Amino acid sequence: MLLTKDQQFLLGVLRETGWMRRDQLLPLMRLYDPAKVQSHCEAILRHLRYAGELIPMDDGFICLAELRGKGVDHAMLCALDIFLSLASGPPIQLTSRVPPYKLCFLLEREGGRIDAFAVLPVEPGRESITDILLAQQPQDVTVLLFLASLEQHQLLHLRQRHYFVVRQDGRLRFFKGGEASQ
């Protein structure tokens, strides 16, 4: 099947994330092409649905066809939200295949600098396990710890670059490690 570059981009992201909310589609496609509008996104979805590649669900989710009938991965949706809040262009790389992280991505910044990020949701009560897991990981990535509540940061003791991410008043807030208590 021949796919356009837009369709390949969306399908590539979905192959890593598996799931996406419909409201994430336009911001994602605008990373690849800032001129995209909702009607373009709907056409891309329609073509991929007819090709059997994905399934738009009635409840506002989009998933790969092979995930039909499986539960939505809400942690991945949050990781995609974090990615979308940091990216100003398409990722150099995006992968969900680097445990213990939920989603890893490389972004090009001004001046050609490349930054590596890894999203790790931290469930309440699993802070000490998170410390142990991260102590075994390379230090060349900025870890974005998605917390259920900001108070969890007091239970985490990390050596690598990190930010705490919490959802407050419907939006993501980022706190640099060491600054979360302020």
PDB file of C-alpha atoms in Angstrom:
ATOM      1  CA  MET A   1       0.000   0.000   0.000  1.00  0.00           C
ATOM      2  CA  LEU A   2       1.336   3.414  -0.913  1.00  0.00           C
ATOM      3  CA  LEU A   3       1.231   5.942   1.889  1.00  0.00           C
ATOM      4  CA  THR A   4       1.868   9.656   1.829  1.00  0.00           C
ATOM      5  CA  LYS A   5       4.571  11.096   4.091  1.00  0.00           C
ATOM      6  CA  ASP A   6       1.830  12.375   6.443  1.00  0.00           C
ATOM      7  CA  GLN A   7       0.287   8.922   6.670  1.00  0.00           C
ATOM      8  CA  GLN A   8       3.686   7.298   7.207  1.00  0.00           C
ATOM      9  CA  PHE A   9       4.481   9.790   9.992  1.00  0.00           C
ATOM     10  CA  LEU A  10       1.180   9.173  11.811  1.00  0.00           C
ATOM     11  CA  LEU A  11       1.410   5.421  11.393  1.00  0.00           C
ATOM     12  CA  GLY A  12       5.019   5.448  12.617  1.00  0.00           C
ATOM     13  CA  VAL A  13       4.012   7.278  15.792  1.00  0.00           C
ATOM     14  CA  LEU A  14       1.039   4.964  16.336  1.00  0.00           C
ATOM     15  CA  ARG A  15       3.244   1.903  15.919  1.00  0.00           C
ATOM     16  CA  GLU A  16       5.213   3.168  18.913  1.00  0.00           C
ATOM     17  CA  THR A  17       2.368   4.451  21.066  1.00  0.00           C
ATOM     18  CA  GLY A  18      -0.423   2.082  20.005  1.00  0.00           C
ATOM     19  CA  TRP A  19      -3.047   4.596  21.110  1.00  0.00           C
ATOM     20  CA  MET A  20      -3.793   8.257  20.659  1.00  0.00           C
ATOM     21  CA  ARG A  21      -6.635  10.586  21.585  1.00  0.00           C
ATOM     22  CA  ARG A  22      -8.283  12.388  18.674  1.00  0.00           C
ATOM     23  CA  ASP A  23      -7.338  15.746  20.240  1.00  0.00           C
ATOM     24  CA  GLN A  24      -3.649  14.740  20.015  1.00  0.00           C
ATOM     25  CA  LEU A  25      -3.814  14.174  16.260  1.00  0.00           C
ATOM     26  CA  LEU A  26      -3.722  17.773  14.986  1.00  0.00           C
ATOM     27  CA  PRO A  27      -0.877  18.907  17.305  1.00  0.00           C
ATOM     28  CA  LEU A  28       1.075  15.810  16.288  1.00  0.00           C
ATOM     29  CA  MET A  29       0.553  16.397  12.565  1.00  0.00           C
ATOM     30  CA  ARG A  30       1.488  20.068  12.956  1.00  0.00           C
ATOM     31  CA  LEU A  31       4.904  18.959  14.200  1.00  0.00           C
ATOM     32  CA  TYR A  32       5.450  17.454  10.767  1.00  0.00           C
ATOM     33  CA  ASP A  33       3.638  20.190   8.815  1.00  0.00           C
ATOM     34  CA  PRO A  34       2.599  23.395  10.677  1.00  0.00           C
ATOM     35  CA  ALA A  35       0.031  24.201   7.952  1.00  0.00           C
ATOM     36  CA  LYS A  36      -2.088  21.128   8.750  1.00  0.00           C
ATOM     37  CA  VAL A  37      -5.738  21.703   9.599  1.00  0.00           C
ATOM     38  CA  GLN A  38      -8.301  19.347  11.099  1.00  0.00           C
ATOM     39  CA  SER A  39      -9.777  18.404   7.707  1.00  0.00           C
ATOM     40  CA  HIS A  40      -6.346  17.141   6.565  1.00  0.00           C
ATOM     41  CA  CYS A  41      -6.093  15.024   9.704  1.00  0.00           C
ATOM     42  CA  GLU A  42      -9.541  13.561   9.159  1.00  0.00           C
ATOM     43  CA  ALA A  43      -8.588  12.620   5.571  1.00  0.00           C
ATOM     44  CA  ILE A  44      -5.412  10.915   6.815  1.00  0.00           C
ATOM     45  CA  LEU A  45      -7.408   8.979   9.423  1.00  0.00           C
ATOM     46  CA  ARG A  46     -10.030   7.992   6.873  1.00  0.00           C
ATOM     47  CA  HIS A  47      -7.427   6.643   4.439  1.00  0.00           C
ATOM     48  CA  LEU A  48      -5.595   4.660   7.136  1.00  0.00           C
ATOM     49  CA  ARG A  49      -8.893   3.283   8.446  1.00  0.00           C
ATOM     50  CA  TYR A  50      -9.933   2.140   4.947  1.00  0.00           C
ATOM     51  CA  ALA A  51      -6.500   0.545   4.519  1.00  0.00           C
ATOM     52  CA  GLY A  52      -7.120  -1.428   7.720  1.00  0.00           C
ATOM     53  CA  GLU A  53      -4.177   0.113   9.579  1.00  0.00           C
ATOM     54  CA  LEU A  54      -6.041   1.817  12.409  1.00  0.00           C
ATOM     55  CA  ILE A  55      -9.367   2.075  14.124  1.00  0.00           C
ATOM     56  CA  PRO A  56     -10.957   5.336  15.295  1.00  0.00           C
ATOM     57  CA  MET A  57     -12.939   4.435  18.393  1.00  0.00           C
ATOM     58  CA  ASP A  58     -16.268   5.986  19.334  1.00  0.00           C
ATOM     59  CA  ASP A  59     -14.883   7.268  22.633  1.00  0.00           C
ATOM     60  CA  GLY A  60     -12.380   9.652  21.002  1.00  0.00           C
ATOM     61  CA  PHE A  61      -9.420   7.279  20.763  1.00  0.00           C
ATOM     62  CA  ILE A  62      -7.469   6.060  17.764  1.00  0.00           C
ATOM     63  CA  CYS A  63      -5.598   2.769  17.896  1.00  0.00           C
ATOM     64  CA  LEU A  64      -3.750   0.347  15.684  1.00  0.00           C
ATOM     65  CA  ALA A  65      -6.000  -2.334  14.225  1.00  0.00           C
ATOM     66  CA  GLU A  66      -4.217  -5.089  16.151  1.00  0.00           C
ATOM     67  CA  LEU A  67      -5.133  -3.404  19.458  1.00  0.00           C
ATOM     68  CA  ARG A  68      -8.885  -3.630  18.825  1.00  0.00           C
ATOM     69  CA  GLY A  69     -10.615  -4.877  21.963  1.00  0.00           C
ATOM     70  CA  LYS A  70      -7.678  -4.154  24.267  1.00  0.00           C
ATOM     71  CA  GLY A  71      -7.776  -1.513  26.973  1.00  0.00           C
ATOM     72  CA  VAL A  72      -6.485   1.989  26.388  1.00  0.00           C
ATOM     73  CA  ASP A  73      -2.951   2.616  27.673  1.00  0.00           C
ATOM     74  CA  HIS A  74      -3.578   5.833  29.619  1.00  0.00           C
ATOM     75  CA  ALA A  75       0.061   6.085  30.704  1.00  0.00           C
ATOM     76  CA  MET A  76       1.081   6.129  27.035  1.00  0.00           C
ATOM     77  CA  LEU A  77      -1.470   8.857  26.312  1.00  0.00           C
ATOM     78  CA  CYS A  78       0.099  10.951  29.095  1.00  0.00           C
ATOM     79  CA  ALA A  79       3.577  10.232  27.708  1.00  0.00           C
ATOM     80  CA  LEU A  80       2.380  11.433  24.293  1.00  0.00           C
ATOM     81  CA  ASP A  81       0.983  14.600  25.924  1.00  0.00           C
ATOM     82  CA  ILE A  82       4.410  15.236  27.476  1.00  0.00           C
ATOM     83  CA  PHE A  83       6.116  14.688  24.127  1.00  0.00           C
ATOM     84  CA  LEU A  84       3.696  17.083  22.383  1.00  0.00           C
ATOM     85  CA  SER A  85       4.275  19.758  25.017  1.00  0.00           C
ATOM     86  CA  LEU A  86       8.062  19.695  24.439  1.00  0.00           C
ATOM     87  CA  ALA A  87       8.339  19.144  20.685  1.00  0.00           C
ATOM     88  CA  SER A  88       8.489  22.026  18.226  1.00  0.00           C
ATOM     89  CA  GLY A  89       9.091  19.784  15.212  1.00  0.00           C
ATOM     90  CA  PRO A  90       9.025  16.107  14.349  1.00  0.00           C
ATOM     91  CA  PRO A  91      11.122  13.889  16.585  1.00  0.00           C
ATOM     92  CA  ILE A  92      14.421  12.605  15.304  1.00  0.00           C
ATOM     93  CA  GLN A  93      13.495   9.358  17.011  1.00  0.00           C
ATOM     94  CA  LEU A  94      10.472   8.173  18.990  1.00  0.00           C
ATOM     95  CA  THR A  95      10.341   4.757  20.626  1.00  0.00           C
ATOM     96  CA  SER A  96       8.458   2.867  23.285  1.00  0.00           C
ATOM     97  CA  ARG A  97      10.903  -0.035  23.310  1.00  0.00           C
ATOM     98  CA  VAL A  98      13.364   1.112  25.991  1.00  0.00           C
ATOM     99  CA  PRO A  99      12.300  -0.296  29.377  1.00  0.00           C
ATOM    100  CA  PRO A 100      11.642   0.960  32.013  1.00  0.00           C
ATOM    101  CA  TYR A 101      10.576   4.077  30.113  1.00  0.00           C
ATOM    102  CA  LYS A 102       7.138   4.461  28.597  1.00  0.00           C
ATOM    103  CA  LEU A 103       8.295   6.661  25.727  1.00  0.00           C
ATOM    104  CA  CYS A 104      11.710   7.945  24.626  1.00  0.00           C
ATOM    105  CA  PHE A 105      12.370  10.647  22.062  1.00  0.00           C
ATOM    106  CA  LEU A 106      15.112  12.763  20.550  1.00  0.00           C
ATOM    107  CA  LEU A 107      14.329  16.382  19.714  1.00  0.00           C
ATOM    108  CA  GLU A 108      16.428  18.835  17.748  1.00  0.00           C
ATOM    109  CA  ARG A 109      16.694  22.238  19.408  1.00  0.00           C
ATOM    110  CA  GLU A 110      17.881  25.619  18.181  1.00  0.00           C
ATOM    111  CA  GLY A 111      21.446  25.610  16.987  1.00  0.00           C
ATOM    112  CA  GLY A 112      21.249  21.936  16.034  1.00  0.00           C
ATOM    113  CA  ARG A 113      21.523  20.657  19.618  1.00  0.00           C
ATOM    114  CA  ILE A 114      19.847  17.280  20.146  1.00  0.00           C
ATOM    115  CA  ASP A 115      18.184  16.451  23.454  1.00  0.00           C
ATOM    116  CA  ALA A 116      17.226  12.957  24.620  1.00  0.00           C
ATOM    117  CA  PHE A 117      14.140  12.539  26.813  1.00  0.00           C
ATOM    118  CA  ALA A 118      12.537   9.528  28.491  1.00  0.00           C
ATOM    119  CA  VAL A 119       9.068   9.532  30.077  1.00  0.00           C
ATOM    120  CA  LEU A 120       8.494   7.341  33.112  1.00  0.00           C
ATOM    121  CA  PRO A 121       5.123   7.306  34.893  1.00  0.00           C
ATOM    122  CA  VAL A 122       5.536   6.798  38.648  1.00  0.00           C
ATOM    123  CA  GLU A 123       2.581   5.177  40.356  1.00  0.00           C
ATOM    124  CA  PRO A 124       2.048   6.120  44.005  1.00  0.00           C
ATOM    125  CA  GLY A 125       3.876   3.663  46.255  1.00  0.00           C
ATOM    126  CA  ARG A 126       6.404   2.703  43.540  1.00  0.00           C
ATOM    127  CA  GLU A 127       8.882   5.521  44.133  1.00  0.00           C
ATOM    128  CA  SER A 128      11.620   3.320  45.648  1.00  0.00           C
ATOM    129  CA  ILE A 129      11.368   0.860  42.752  1.00  0.00           C
ATOM    130  CA  THR A 130      11.663   3.801  40.360  1.00  0.00           C
ATOM    131  CA  ASP A 131      14.851   4.898  42.173  1.00  0.00           C
ATOM    132  CA  ILE A 132      16.342   1.425  41.739  1.00  0.00           C
ATOM    133  CA  LEU A 133      15.360   1.173  38.070  1.00  0.00           C
ATOM    134  CA  LEU A 134      16.779   4.577  37.211  1.00  0.00           C
ATOM    135  CA  ALA A 135      20.055   3.932  39.072  1.00  0.00           C
ATOM    136  CA  GLN A 136      20.728   1.198  36.500  1.00  0.00           C
ATOM    137  CA  GLN A 137      20.052   3.394  33.459  1.00  0.00           C
ATOM    138  CA  PRO A 138      22.527   5.494  31.451  1.00  0.00           C
ATOM    139  CA  GLN A 139      22.819   9.108  32.559  1.00  0.00           C
ATOM    140  CA  ASP A 140      22.691  10.627  29.051  1.00  0.00           C
ATOM    141  CA  VAL A 141      18.936  11.206  28.984  1.00  0.00           C
ATOM    142  CA  THR A 142      16.657  13.715  30.707  1.00  0.00           C
ATOM    143  CA  VAL A 143      14.060  11.719  32.612  1.00  0.00           C
ATOM    144  CA  LEU A 144      10.522  13.115  32.733  1.00  0.00           C
ATOM    145  CA  LEU A 145       8.788  11.546  35.729  1.00  0.00           C
ATOM    146  CA  PHE A 146       5.018  11.711  35.416  1.00  0.00           C
ATOM    147  CA  LEU A 147       3.635  11.834  38.972  1.00  0.00           C
ATOM    148  CA  ALA A 148       0.089  11.351  40.205  1.00  0.00           C
ATOM    149  CA  SER A 149       0.751  14.137  42.731  1.00  0.00           C
ATOM    150  CA  LEU A 150       3.634  16.514  43.267  1.00  0.00           C
ATOM    151  CA  GLU A 151       4.172  15.206  46.819  1.00  0.00           C
ATOM    152  CA  GLN A 152       5.671  12.021  45.313  1.00  0.00           C
ATOM    153  CA  HIS A 153       8.825  13.954  44.402  1.00  0.00           C
ATOM    154  CA  GLN A 154       9.921  13.867  48.054  1.00  0.00           C
ATOM    155  CA  LEU A 155      10.186  10.068  47.862  1.00  0.00           C
ATOM    156  CA  LEU A 156      12.407  10.033  44.766  1.00  0.00           C
ATOM    157  CA  HIS A 157      16.189  10.353  44.964  1.00  0.00           C
ATOM    158  CA  LEU A 158      17.671  10.561  41.495  1.00  0.00           C
ATOM    159  CA  ARG A 159      21.146  11.286  40.198  1.00  0.00           C
ATOM    160  CA  GLN A 160      20.409  11.993  36.529  1.00  0.00           C
ATOM    161  CA  ARG A 161      18.828  15.081  34.976  1.00  0.00           C
ATOM    162  CA  HIS A 162      15.114  14.958  35.579  1.00  0.00           C
ATOM    163  CA  TYR A 163      11.891  16.882  35.667  1.00  0.00           C
ATOM    164  CA  PHE A 164       8.742  16.075  37.556  1.00  0.00           C
ATOM    165  CA  VAL A 165       5.568  16.360  35.491  1.00  0.00           C
ATOM    166  CA  VAL A 166       2.116  16.636  37.043  1.00  0.00           C
ATOM    167  CA  ARG A 167      -1.272  17.438  35.598  1.00  0.00           C
ATOM    168  CA  GLN A 168      -2.738  20.448  37.411  1.00  0.00           C
ATOM    169  CA  ASP A 169      -5.887  22.278  36.392  1.00  0.00           C
ATOM    170  CA  GLY A 170      -6.075  20.256  33.194  1.00  0.00           C
ATOM    171  CA  ARG A 171      -2.578  21.068  31.954  1.00  0.00           C
ATOM    172  CA  LEU A 172       0.885  19.638  32.372  1.00  0.00           C
ATOM    173  CA  ARG A 173       3.298  21.392  34.710  1.00  0.00           C
ATOM    174  CA  PHE A 174       7.029  20.698  34.655  1.00  0.00           C
ATOM    175  CA  PHE A 175       9.239  21.085  37.733  1.00  0.00           C
ATOM    176  CA  LYS A 176      12.998  20.756  37.456  1.00  0.00           C
ATOM    177  CA  GLY A 177      14.458  18.232  39.877  1.00  0.00           C
ATOM    178  CA  GLY A 178      15.325  20.085  43.084  1.00  0.00           C
ATOM    179  CA  GLU A 179      12.838  22.875  42.340  1.00  0.00           C
ATOM    180  CA  ALA A 180       9.629  20.890  42.872  1.00  0.00           C
ATOM    181  CA  SER A 181       9.368  21.895  46.529  1.00  0.00           C
ATOM    182  CA  GLN A 182       9.391  25.588  45.654  1.00  0.00           C
TER     183      GLN A 182
END
